[in-house]
Backbone as a ProteinNet text record, in pm:
[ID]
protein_1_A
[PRIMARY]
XXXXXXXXXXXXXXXXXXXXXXXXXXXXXXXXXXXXXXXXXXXXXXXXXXXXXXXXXXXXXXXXXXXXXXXXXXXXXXXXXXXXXXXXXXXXXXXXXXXXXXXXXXXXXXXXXXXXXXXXXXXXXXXXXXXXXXXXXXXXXXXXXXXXXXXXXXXXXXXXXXXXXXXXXXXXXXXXXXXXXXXXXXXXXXXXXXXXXXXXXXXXXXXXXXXXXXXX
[TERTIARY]
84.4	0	88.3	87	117.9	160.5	234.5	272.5	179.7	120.1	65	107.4	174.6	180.7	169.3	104.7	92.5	177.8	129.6	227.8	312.9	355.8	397.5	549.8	597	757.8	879.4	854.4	917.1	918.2	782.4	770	798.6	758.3	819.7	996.5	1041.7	1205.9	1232	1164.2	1179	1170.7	1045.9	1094.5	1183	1234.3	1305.8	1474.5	1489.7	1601	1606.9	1471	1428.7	1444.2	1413.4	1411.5	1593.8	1674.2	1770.7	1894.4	1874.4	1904.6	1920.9	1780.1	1730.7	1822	1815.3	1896.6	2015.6	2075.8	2192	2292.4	2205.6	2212.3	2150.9	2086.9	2051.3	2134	2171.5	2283.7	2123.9	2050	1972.8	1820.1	1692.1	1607.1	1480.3	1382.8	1312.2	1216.3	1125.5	1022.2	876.8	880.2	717.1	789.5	898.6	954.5	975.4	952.2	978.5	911.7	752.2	625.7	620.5	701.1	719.8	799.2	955.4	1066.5	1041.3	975.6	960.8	836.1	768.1	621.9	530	544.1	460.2	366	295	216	246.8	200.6	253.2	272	121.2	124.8	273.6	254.1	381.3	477.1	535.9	673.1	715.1	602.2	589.3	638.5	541.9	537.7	685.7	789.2	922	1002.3	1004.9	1019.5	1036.8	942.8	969.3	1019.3	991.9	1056	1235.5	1302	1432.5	1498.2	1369	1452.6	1434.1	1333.3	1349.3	1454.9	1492	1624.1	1747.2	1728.8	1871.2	1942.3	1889.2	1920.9	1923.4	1842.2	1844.9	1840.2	1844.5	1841.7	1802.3	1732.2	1622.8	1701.6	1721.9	1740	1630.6	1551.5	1419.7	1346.5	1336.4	1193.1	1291.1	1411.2	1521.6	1583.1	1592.3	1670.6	1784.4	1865	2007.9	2019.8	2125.4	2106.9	2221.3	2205.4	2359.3	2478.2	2561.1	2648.7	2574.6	2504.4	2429.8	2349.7	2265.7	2195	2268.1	2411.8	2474	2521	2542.5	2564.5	2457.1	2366.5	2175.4	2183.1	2250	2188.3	2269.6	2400.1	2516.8	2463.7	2430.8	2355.5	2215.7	2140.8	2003.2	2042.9	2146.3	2214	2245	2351.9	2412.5	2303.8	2216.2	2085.3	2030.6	1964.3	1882.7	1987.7	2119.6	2182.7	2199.2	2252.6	2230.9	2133.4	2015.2	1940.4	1844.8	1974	1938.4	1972.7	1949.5	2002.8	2116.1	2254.8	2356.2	2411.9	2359.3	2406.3	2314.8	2132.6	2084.8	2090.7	2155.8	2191.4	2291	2394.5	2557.5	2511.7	2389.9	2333.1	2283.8	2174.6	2104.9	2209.7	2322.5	2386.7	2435.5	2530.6	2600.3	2478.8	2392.3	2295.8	2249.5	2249.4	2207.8	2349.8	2489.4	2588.6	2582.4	2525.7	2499.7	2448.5	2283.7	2239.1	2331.6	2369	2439.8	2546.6	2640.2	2706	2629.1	2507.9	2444.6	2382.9	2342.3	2271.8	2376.2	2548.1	2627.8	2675.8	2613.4	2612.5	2511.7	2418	2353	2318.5	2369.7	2429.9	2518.4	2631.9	2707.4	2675.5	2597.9	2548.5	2487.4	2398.9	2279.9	2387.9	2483.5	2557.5	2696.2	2698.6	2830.3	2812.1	2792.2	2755.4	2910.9	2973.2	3110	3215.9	3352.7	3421.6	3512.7	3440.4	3484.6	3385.2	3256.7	3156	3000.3	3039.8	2845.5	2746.8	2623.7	2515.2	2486.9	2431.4	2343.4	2220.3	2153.6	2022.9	1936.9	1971.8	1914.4	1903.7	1955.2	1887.9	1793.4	1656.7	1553.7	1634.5	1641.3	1667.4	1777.9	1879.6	1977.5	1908.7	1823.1	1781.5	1717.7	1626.6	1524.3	1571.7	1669.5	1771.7	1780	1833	1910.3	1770.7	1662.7	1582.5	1494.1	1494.9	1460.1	1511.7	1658.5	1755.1	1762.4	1692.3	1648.2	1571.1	1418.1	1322.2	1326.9	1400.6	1431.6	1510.2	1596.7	1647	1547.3	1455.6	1346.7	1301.5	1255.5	1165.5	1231.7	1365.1	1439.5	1445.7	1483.1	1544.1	1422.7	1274.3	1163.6	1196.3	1208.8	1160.9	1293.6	1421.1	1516.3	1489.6	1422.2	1377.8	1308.9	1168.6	1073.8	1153.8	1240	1361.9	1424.2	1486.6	1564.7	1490.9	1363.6	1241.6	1231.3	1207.2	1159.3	1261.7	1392.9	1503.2	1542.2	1495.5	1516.8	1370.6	1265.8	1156.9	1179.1	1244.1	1277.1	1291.6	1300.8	1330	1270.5	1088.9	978.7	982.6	988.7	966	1094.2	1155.9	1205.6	1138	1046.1	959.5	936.7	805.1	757.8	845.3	973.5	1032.6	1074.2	1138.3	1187.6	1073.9	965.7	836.7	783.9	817.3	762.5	884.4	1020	1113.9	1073.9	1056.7	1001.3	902.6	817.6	662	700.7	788.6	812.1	898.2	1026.7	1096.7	986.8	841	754	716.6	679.1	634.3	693.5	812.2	926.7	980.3	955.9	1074.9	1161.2	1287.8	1429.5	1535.6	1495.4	1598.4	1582.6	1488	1476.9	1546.5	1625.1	1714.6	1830.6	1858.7	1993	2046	1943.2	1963.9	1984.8	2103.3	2106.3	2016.3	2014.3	1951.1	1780.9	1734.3	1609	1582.3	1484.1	1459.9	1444.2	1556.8	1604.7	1627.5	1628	1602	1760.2	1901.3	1956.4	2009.6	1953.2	1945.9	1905.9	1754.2	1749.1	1794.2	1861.8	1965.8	2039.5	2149.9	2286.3	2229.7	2066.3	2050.2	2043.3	1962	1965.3	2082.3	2207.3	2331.2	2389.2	2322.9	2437.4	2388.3	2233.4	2181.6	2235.4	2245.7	2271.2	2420.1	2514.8	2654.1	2666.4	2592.2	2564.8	2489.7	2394.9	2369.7	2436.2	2511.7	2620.2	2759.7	2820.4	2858.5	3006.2	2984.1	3079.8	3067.7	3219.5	3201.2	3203	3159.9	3120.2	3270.7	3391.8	3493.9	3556.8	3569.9	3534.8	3496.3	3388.6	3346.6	3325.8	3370.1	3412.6	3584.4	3667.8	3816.3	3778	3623.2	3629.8	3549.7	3522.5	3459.4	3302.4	3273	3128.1	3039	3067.6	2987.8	2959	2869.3	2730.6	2836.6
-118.9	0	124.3	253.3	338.4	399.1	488.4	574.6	715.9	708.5	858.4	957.5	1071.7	1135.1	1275.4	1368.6	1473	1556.8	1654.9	1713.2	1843.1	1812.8	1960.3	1940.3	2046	2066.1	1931.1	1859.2	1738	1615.2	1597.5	1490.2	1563.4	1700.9	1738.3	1719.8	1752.4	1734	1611.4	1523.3	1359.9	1321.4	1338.8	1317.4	1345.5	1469.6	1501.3	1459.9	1432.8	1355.1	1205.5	1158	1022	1027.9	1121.1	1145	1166.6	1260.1	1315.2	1190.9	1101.4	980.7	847.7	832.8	749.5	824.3	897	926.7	911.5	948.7	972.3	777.7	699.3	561	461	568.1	459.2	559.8	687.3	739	818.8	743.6	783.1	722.3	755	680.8	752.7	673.4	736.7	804.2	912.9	930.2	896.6	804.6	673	579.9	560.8	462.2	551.8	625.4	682.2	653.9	699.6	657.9	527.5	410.1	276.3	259.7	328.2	317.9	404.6	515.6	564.4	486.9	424.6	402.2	481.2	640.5	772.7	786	844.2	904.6	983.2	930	1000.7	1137	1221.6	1332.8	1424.3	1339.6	1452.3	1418.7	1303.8	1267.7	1378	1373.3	1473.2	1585.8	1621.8	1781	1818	1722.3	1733.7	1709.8	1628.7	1646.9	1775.7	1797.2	1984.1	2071.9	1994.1	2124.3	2155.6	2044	1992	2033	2035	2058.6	2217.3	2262.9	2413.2	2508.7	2413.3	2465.4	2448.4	2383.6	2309.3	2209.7	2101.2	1958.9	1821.2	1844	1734.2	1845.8	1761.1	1744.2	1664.8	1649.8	1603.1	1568	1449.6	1368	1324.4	1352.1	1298.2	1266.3	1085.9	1071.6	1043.9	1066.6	991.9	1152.7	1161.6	1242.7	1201.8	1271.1	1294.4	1381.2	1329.1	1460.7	1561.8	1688.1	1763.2	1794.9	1895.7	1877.7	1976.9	2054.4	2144.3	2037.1	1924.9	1808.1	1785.1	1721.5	1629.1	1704.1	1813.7	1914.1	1916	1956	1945	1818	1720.9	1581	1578	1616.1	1576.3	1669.3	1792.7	1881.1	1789.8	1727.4	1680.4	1518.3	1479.6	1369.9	1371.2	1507.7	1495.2	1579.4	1643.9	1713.3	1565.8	1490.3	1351.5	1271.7	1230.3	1134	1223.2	1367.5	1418.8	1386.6	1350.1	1351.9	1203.3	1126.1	978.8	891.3	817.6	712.8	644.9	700.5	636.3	473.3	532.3	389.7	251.7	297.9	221.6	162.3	260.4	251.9	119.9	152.9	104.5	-61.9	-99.8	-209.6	-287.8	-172.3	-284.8	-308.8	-218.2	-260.3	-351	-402.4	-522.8	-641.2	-672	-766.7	-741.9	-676.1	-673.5	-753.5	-701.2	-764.4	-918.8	-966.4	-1113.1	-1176.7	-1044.6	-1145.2	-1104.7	-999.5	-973.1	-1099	-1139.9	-1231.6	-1376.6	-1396.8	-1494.3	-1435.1	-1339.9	-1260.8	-1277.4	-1229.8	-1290.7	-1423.7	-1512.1	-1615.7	-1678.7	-1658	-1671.5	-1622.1	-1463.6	-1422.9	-1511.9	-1529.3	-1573.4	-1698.7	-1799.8	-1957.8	-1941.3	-1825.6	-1775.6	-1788.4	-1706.4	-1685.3	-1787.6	-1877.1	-1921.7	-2060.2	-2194.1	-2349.1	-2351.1	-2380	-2365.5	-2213	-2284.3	-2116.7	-2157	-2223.4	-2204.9	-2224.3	-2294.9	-2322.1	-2173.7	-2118.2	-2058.2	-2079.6	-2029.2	-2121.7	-2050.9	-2120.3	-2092.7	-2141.5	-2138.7	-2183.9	-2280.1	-2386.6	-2463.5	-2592.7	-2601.8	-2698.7	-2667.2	-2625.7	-2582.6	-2680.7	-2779.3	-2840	-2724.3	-2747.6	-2646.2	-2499.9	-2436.5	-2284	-2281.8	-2377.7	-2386.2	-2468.8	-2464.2	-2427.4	-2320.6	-2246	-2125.4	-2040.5	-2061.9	-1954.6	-2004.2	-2092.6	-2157.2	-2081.5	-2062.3	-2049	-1847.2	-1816.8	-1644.1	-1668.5	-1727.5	-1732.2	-1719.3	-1807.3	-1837.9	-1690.8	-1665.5	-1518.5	-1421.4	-1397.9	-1314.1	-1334.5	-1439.7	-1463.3	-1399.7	-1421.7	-1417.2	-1247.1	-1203.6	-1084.7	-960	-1004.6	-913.5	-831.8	-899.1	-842.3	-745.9	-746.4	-621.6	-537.1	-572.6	-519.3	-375.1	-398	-382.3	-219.8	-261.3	-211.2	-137.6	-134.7	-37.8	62	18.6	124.8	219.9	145.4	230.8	336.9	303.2	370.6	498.2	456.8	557.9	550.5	611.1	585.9	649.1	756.8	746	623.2	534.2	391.1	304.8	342.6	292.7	220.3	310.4	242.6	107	50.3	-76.1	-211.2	-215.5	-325.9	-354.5	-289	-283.6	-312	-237.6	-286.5	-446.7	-517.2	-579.3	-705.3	-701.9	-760.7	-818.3	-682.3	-655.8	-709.7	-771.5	-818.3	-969.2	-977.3	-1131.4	-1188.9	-1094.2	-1177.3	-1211.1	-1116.1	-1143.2	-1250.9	-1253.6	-1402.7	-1533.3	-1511.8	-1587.8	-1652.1	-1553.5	-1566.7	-1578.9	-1621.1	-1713.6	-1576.4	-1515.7	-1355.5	-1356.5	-1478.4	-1470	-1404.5	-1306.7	-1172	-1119.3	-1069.7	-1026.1	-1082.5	-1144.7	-1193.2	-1077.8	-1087.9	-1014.7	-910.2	-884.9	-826.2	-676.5	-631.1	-493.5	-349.6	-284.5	-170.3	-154.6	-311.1	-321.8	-327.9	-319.5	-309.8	-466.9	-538.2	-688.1	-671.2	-836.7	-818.7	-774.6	-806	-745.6	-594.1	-553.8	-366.2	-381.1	-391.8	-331	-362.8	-468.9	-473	-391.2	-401.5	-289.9	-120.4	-119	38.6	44.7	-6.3	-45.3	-9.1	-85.1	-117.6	38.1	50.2	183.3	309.3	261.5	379.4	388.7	259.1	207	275	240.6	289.5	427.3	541.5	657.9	697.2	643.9	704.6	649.6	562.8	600	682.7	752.5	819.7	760.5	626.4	547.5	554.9	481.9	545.2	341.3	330.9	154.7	149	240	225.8	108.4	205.9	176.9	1.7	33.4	-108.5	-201.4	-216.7	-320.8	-389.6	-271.7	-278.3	-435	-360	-459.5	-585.6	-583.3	-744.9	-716.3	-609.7	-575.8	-548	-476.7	-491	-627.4	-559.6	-699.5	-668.3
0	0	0	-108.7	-87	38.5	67.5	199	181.4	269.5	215.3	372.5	363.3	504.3	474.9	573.1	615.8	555.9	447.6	393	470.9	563.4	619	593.4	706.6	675.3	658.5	741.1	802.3	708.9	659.8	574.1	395	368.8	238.3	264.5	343.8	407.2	381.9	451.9	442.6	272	210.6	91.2	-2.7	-3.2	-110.9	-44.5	76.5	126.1	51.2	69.3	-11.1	-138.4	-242.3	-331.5	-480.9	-395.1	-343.4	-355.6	-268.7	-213.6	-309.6	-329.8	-466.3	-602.4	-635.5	-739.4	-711.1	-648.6	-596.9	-595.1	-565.8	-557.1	-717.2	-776.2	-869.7	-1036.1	-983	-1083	-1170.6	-1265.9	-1328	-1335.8	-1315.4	-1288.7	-1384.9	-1385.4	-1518.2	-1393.5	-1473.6	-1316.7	-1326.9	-1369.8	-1379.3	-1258.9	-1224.4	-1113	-990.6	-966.4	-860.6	-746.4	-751.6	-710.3	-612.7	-704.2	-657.9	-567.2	-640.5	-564.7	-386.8	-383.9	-243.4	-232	-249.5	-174.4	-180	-218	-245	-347.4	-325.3	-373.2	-515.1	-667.9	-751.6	-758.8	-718.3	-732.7	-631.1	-530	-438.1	-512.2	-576.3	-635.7	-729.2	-778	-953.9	-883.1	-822.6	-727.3	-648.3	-590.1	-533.4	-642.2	-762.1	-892.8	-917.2	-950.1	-1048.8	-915	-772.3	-679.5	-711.4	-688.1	-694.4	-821.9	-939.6	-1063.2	-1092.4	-1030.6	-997.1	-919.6	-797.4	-743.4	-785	-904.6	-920.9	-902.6	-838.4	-764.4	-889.2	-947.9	-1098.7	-1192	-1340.9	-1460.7	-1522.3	-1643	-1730.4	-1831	-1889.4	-1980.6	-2059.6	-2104.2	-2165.2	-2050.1	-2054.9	-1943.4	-1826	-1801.7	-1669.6	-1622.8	-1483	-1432.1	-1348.3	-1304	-1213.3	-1129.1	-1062.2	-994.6	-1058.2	-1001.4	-1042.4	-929	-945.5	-839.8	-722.1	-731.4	-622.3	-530.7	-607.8	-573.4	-501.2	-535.3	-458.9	-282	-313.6	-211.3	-122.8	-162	-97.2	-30.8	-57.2	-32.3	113	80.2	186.9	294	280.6	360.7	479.5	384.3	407	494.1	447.6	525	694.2	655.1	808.6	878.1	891.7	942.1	1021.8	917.1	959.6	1075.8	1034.9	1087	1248.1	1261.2	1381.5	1462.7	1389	1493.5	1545.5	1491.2	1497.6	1632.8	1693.9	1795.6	1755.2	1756.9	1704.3	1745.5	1870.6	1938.1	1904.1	1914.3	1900.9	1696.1	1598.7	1509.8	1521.2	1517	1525	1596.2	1664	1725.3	1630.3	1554.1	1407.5	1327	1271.1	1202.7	1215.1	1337.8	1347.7	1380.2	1360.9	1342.9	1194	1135.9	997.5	920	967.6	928.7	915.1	1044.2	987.6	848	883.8	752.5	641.6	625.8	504.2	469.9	565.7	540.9	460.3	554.2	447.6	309.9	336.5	184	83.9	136.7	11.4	-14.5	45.1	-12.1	-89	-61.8	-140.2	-277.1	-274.9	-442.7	-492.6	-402.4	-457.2	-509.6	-487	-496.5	-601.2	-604.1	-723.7	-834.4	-858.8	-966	-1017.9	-891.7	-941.5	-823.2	-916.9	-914.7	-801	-786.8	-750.3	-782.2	-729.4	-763.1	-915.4	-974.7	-1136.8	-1244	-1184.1	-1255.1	-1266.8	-1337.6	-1323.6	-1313.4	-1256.5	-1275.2	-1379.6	-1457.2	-1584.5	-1601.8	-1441.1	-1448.1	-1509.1	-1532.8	-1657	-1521.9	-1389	-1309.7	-1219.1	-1255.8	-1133.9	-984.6	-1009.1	-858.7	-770	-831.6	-764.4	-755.9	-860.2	-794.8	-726.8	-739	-610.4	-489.3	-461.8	-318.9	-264.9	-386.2	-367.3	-281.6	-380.9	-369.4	-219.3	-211	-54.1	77.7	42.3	117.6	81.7	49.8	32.9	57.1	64.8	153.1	280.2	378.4	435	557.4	448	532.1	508.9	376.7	423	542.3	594.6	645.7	818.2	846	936.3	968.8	824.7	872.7	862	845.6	851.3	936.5	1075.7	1192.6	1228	1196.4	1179.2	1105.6	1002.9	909.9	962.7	1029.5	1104.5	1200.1	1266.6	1349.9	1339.8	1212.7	1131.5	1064.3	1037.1	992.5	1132.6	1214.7	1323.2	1407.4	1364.6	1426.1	1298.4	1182.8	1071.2	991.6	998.4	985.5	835.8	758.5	626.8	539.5	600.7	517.5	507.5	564.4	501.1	411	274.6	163.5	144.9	207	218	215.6	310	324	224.8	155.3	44.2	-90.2	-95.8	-214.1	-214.5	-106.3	-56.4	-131.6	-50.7	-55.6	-249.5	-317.5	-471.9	-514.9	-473.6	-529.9	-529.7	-427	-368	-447.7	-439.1	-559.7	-681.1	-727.9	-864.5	-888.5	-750.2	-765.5	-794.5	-695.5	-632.7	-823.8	-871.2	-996.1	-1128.3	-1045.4	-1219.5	-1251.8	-1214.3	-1262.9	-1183	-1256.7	-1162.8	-1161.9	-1266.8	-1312.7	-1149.1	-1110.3	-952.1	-822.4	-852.9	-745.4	-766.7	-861.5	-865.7	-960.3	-1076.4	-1189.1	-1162.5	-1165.2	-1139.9	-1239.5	-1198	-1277.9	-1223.8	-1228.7	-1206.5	-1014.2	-972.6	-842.7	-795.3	-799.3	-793.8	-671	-568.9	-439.4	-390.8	-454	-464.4	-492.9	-550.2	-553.9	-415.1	-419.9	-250.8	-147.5	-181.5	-73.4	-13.7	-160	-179.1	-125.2	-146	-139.4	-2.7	91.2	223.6	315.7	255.1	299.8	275.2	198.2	170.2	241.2	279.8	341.1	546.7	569	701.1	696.5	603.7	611.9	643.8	526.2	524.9	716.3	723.8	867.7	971.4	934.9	1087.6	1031.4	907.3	889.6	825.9	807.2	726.2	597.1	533.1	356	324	196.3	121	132	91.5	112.8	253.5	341.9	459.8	507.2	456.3	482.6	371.1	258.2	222.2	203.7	323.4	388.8	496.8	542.8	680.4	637.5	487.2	461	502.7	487.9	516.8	401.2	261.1	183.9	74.6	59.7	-48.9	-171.4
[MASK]
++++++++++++++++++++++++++++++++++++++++++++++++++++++++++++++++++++++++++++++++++++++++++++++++++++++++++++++++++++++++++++++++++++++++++++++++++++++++++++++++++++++++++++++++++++++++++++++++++++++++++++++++++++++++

């Protein structure tokens, strides 16, 4: 179900941080996906849309925007504002429990994509994917309830569930590009976007942490 919230100062703030963010992570995005990608409401998307591209924050490529370098500035601005005023500690807590699953989450890419460490899968044995995909069930099912947690400690990151969820159905429904297919909102993307958003609010760089064996 859509997100629909109270349009005042806080939640227009919240979105275009969301907004801001999403570009910023997906490089270029068309804006018929937007809507989906936050959970929002088309009309406000459209409406923080033309706000952002009025101030200067994106640019228009036909039907896909970006951001620009003022954007990127706005964003880093709109970042450390939010993360100030976050529970660091109780942060820095989900993370290292999210670290777990991540450790299994890359294995299971990794299994998805590669039969052994010289063989690929090339999908042609349902028996073996439907392991794999058992075994991503399985951590869905586990890691909801952090899930749940991490929403509630950064309530900007709503629209997670939901993507998370619309990755899943479509695995559910023989669309196995959605495990991992980048570009598209694969249960992988939202992973990686997740991860990168958790890194960002405790004030770490992907750098950083894929030194310490932490990124997807």
């Amino acid at each position: 179900m859509t997100r629909m919230s109270t349009p005042n100062g806080s939640a227009v703030a919240e979105l275009e941080l969301s907004l801001l963010q999403l570009l910023r992570m997906k490089g270029r995005l068309k804006a018929d996906d937007v809507p989906a990608s936050l959970n929002h409401d088309a009309g406000r998307c459209t409406q923080m849309l033309e706000s952002v591209t009025e101030a200067g924050h994106c640019v228009w490529k036909g039907s896909s925007v970006r951001l620009t370098p003022d954007g990127r500035q706005r964003l880093t601005e709109l970042l450390e504002a939010e993360r100030s005023c976050l529970d660091q500690a109780r942060l820095q807590d989900l993370y290292h429990r999210f670290d777990e699953h991540n450790t299994a989450f890359k294995s299971i890419i990794t299994a998805w994509q590669m039969r052994d460490a010289d063989t690929p899968n090339d999908h042609t044995d349902p028996g073996y994917d439907g392991e794999v995909l058992e075994r991503l069930e399985e951590l869905h099912v586990s890691f909801t309830a952090l899930l749940e947690e991490i929403v509630a400690a950064a309530t900007r990151l709503t629209h997670y569930p939901p993507r998370f969820a619309a990755a899943l159905d479509r695995i559910r429904a023989g669309e196995h590009h959605f495990v991992a297919r980048p570009i598209i909102d694969s249960y992988h993307t939202v992973w990686f976007e997740l991860h990168e958003e958790l890194i960002g609010l405790l004030g770490r760089t992907r750098a950083e942490e894929a030194a310490a064996g932490r990124a997807v």
